[in-house]
PDB file of C-alpha atoms in Angstrom:
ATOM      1  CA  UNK A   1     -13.651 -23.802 -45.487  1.00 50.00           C
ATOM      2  CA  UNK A   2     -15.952 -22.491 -48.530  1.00 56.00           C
ATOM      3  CA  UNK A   3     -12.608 -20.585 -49.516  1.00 54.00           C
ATOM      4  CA  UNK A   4     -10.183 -23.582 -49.274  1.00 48.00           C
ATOM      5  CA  UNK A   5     -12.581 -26.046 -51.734  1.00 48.00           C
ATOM      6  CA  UNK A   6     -12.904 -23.139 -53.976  1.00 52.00           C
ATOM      7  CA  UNK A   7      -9.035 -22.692 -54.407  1.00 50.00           C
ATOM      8  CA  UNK A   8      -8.557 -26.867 -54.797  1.00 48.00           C
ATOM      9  CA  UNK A   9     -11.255 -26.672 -57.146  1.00 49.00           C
ATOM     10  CA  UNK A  10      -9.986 -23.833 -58.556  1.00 50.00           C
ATOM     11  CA  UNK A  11      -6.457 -25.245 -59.448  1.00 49.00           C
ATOM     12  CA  UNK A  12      -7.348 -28.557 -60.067  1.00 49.00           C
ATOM     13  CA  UNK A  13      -9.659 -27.526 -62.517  1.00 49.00           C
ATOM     14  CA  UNK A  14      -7.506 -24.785 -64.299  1.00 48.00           C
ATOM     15  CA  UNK A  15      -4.069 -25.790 -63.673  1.00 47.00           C
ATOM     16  CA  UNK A  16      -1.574 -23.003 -62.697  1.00 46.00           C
ATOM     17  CA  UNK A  17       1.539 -22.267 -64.992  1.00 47.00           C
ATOM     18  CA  UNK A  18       3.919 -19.740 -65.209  1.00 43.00           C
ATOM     19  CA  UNK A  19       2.880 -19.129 -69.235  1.00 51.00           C
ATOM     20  CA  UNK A  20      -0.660 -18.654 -67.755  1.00 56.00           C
ATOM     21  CA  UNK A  21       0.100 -15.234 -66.743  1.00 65.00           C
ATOM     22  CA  UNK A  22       0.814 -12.666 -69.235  1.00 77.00           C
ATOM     23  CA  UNK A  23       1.457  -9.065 -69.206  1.00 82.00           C
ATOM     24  CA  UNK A  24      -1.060  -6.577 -70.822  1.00 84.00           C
ATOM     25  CA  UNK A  25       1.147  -6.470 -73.641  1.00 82.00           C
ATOM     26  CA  UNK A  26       1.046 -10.486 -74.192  1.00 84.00           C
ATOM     27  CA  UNK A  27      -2.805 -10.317 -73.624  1.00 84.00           C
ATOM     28  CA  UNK A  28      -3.232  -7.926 -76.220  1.00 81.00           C
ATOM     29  CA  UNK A  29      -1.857  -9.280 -78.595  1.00 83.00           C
ATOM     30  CA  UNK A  30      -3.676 -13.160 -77.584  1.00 80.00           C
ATOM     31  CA  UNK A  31      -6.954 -11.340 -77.678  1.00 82.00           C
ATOM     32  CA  UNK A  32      -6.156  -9.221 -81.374  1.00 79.00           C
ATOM     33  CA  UNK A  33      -5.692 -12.736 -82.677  1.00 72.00           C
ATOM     34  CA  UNK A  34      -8.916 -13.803 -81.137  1.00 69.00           C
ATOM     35  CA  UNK A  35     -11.367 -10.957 -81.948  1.00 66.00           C
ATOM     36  CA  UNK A  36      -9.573 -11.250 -85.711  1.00 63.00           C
ATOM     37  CA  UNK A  37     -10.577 -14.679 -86.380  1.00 62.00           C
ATOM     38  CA  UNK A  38     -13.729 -16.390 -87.378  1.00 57.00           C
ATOM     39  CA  UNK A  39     -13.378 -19.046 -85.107  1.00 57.00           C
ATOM     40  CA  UNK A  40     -13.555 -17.712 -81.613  1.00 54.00           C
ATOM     41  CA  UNK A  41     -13.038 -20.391 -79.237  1.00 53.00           C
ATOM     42  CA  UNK A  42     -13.254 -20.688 -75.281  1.00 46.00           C
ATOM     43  CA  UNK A  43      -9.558 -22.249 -75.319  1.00 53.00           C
ATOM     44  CA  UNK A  44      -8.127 -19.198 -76.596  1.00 75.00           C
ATOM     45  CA  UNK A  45      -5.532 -17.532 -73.896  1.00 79.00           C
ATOM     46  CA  UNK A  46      -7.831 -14.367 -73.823  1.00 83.00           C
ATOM     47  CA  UNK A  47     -11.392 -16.586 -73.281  1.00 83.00           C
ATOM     48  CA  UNK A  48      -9.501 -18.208 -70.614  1.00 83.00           C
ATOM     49  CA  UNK A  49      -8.029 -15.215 -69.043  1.00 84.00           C
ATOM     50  CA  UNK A  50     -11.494 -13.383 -68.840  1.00 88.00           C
ATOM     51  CA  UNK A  51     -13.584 -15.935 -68.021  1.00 87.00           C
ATOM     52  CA  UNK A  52     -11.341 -17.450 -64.935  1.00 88.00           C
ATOM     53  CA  UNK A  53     -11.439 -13.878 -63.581  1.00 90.00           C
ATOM     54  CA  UNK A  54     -15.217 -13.461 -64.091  1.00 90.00           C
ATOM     55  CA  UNK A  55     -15.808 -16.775 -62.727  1.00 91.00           C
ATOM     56  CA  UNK A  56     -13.078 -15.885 -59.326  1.00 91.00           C
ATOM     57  CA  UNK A  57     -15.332 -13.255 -59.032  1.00 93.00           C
ATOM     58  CA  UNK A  58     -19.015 -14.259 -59.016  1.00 93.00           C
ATOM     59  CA  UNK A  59     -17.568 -17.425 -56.678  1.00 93.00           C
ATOM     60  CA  UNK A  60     -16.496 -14.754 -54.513  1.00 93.00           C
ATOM     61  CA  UNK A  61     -19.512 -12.520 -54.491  1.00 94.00           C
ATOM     62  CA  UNK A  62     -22.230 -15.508 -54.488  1.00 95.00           C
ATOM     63  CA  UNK A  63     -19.707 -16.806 -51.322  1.00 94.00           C
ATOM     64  CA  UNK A  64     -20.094 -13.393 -49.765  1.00 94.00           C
ATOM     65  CA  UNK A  65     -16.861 -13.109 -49.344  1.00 92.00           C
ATOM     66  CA  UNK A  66     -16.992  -9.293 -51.217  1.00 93.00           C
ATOM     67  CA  UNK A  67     -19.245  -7.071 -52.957  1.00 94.00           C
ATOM     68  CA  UNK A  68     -19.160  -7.240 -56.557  1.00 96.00           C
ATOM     69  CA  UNK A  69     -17.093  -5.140 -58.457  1.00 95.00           C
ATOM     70  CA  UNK A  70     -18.692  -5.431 -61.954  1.00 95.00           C
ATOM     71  CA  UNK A  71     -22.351  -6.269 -63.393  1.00 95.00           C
ATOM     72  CA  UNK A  72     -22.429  -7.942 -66.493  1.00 93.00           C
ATOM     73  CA  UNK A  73     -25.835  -8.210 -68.199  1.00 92.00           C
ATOM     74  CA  UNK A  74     -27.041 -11.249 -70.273  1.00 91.00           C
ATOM     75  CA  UNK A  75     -26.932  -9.924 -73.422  1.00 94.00           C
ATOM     76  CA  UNK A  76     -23.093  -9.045 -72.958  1.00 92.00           C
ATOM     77  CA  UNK A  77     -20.877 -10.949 -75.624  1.00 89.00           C
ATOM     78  CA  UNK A  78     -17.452 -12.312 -75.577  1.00 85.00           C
ATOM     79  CA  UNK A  79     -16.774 -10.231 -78.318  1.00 85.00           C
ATOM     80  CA  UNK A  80     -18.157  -6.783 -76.760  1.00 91.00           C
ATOM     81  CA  UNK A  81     -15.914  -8.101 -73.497  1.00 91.00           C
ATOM     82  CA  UNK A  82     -12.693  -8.595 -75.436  1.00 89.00           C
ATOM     83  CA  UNK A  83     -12.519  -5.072 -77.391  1.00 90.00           C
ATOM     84  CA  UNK A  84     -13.220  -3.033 -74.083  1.00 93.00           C
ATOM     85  CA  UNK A  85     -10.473  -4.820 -72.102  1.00 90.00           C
ATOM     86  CA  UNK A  86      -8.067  -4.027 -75.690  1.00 90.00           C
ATOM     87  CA  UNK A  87      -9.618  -0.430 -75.357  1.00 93.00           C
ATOM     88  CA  UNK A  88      -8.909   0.067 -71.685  1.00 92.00           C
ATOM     89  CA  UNK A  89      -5.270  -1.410 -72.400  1.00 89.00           C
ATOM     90  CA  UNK A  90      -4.737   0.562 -75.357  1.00 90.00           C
ATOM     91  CA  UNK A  91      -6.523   3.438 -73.026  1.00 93.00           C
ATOM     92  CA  UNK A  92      -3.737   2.690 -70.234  1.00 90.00           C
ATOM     93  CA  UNK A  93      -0.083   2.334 -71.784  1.00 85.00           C
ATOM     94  CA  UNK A  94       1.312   1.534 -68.337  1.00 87.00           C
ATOM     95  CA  UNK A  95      -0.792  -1.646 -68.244  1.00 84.00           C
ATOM     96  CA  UNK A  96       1.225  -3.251 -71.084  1.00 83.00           C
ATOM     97  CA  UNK A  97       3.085  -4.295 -68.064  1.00 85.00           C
ATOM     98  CA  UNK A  98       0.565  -5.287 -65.865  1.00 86.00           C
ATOM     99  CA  UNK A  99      -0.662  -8.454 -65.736  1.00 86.00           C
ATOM    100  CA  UNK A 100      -3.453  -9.593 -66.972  1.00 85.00           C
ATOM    101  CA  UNK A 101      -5.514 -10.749 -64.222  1.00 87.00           C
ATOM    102  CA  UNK A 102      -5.620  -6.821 -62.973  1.00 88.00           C
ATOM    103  CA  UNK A 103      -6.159  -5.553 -66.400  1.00 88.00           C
ATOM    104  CA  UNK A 104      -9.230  -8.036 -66.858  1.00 91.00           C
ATOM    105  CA  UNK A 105     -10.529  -6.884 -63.410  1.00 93.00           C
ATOM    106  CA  UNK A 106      -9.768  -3.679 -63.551  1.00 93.00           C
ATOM    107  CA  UNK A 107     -11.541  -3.182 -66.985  1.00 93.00           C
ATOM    108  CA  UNK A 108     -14.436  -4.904 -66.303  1.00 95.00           C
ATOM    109  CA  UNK A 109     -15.120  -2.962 -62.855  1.00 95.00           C
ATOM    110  CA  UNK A 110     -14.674   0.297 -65.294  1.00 95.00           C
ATOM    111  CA  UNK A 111     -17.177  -0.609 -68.243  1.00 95.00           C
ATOM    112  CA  UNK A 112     -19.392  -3.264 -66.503  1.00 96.00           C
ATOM    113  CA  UNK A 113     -20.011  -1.204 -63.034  1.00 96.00           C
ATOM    114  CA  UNK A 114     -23.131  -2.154 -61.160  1.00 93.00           C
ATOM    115  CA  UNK A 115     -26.212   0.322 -60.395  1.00 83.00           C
ATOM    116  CA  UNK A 116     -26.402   0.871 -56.937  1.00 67.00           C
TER     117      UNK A 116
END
């Protein structure tokens, strides 16, 4: 039941749309224009992007429903989070096609993993 609230909550909340999804390649470029400005805002299609994974995923893990697959600290910045997911994409040429929900996930489990 925990599961079904979290998806109603989950896409009433953040409404679901086919230009919400974007391929490494479309991400990379969202988040060069975000890490570039002076202005970096939580509206941006990369803040969005990373944070509705991140947030997927501690809902999941505080549900029990999995084990967590990254560990960020505190003191971890949006900014810090945004260049390592460019890295690992400019790290993995085949994710240009990916999309971005795996690349986020993906990246964070590599650079963010958590101490056993």
């Amino acid at each position: 039941m925990r599961i079904f609230l979290a998806m109603i909550f989950f896409y009433s909340y953040f409404p679901a749309n086919a230009e919400n999804f974007y391929t490494g390649k479309e991400l990379l470029k969202h988040c060069e224009n975000c890490i570039h400005s002076a202005n970096v805002s939580s509206v941006s299609a990369c803040a969005y992007c990373i944070s509705n994974i991140s947030i997927m995923h501690d809902l999941f893990v505080d549900w029990d429903y999995m084990e967590p697959k990254w560990c960020l600290a505190p003191e971890v910045t949006f900014k810090e989070l945004t260049k390592k997911i460019m890295t690992f994409i400019y790290e993995n040429p085949d994710s240009l096609r990916q999309y971005s929900t795996s690349l986020v996930a993906n990246s964070l489990a590599k650079n963010y993993p958590c101490k056993k």
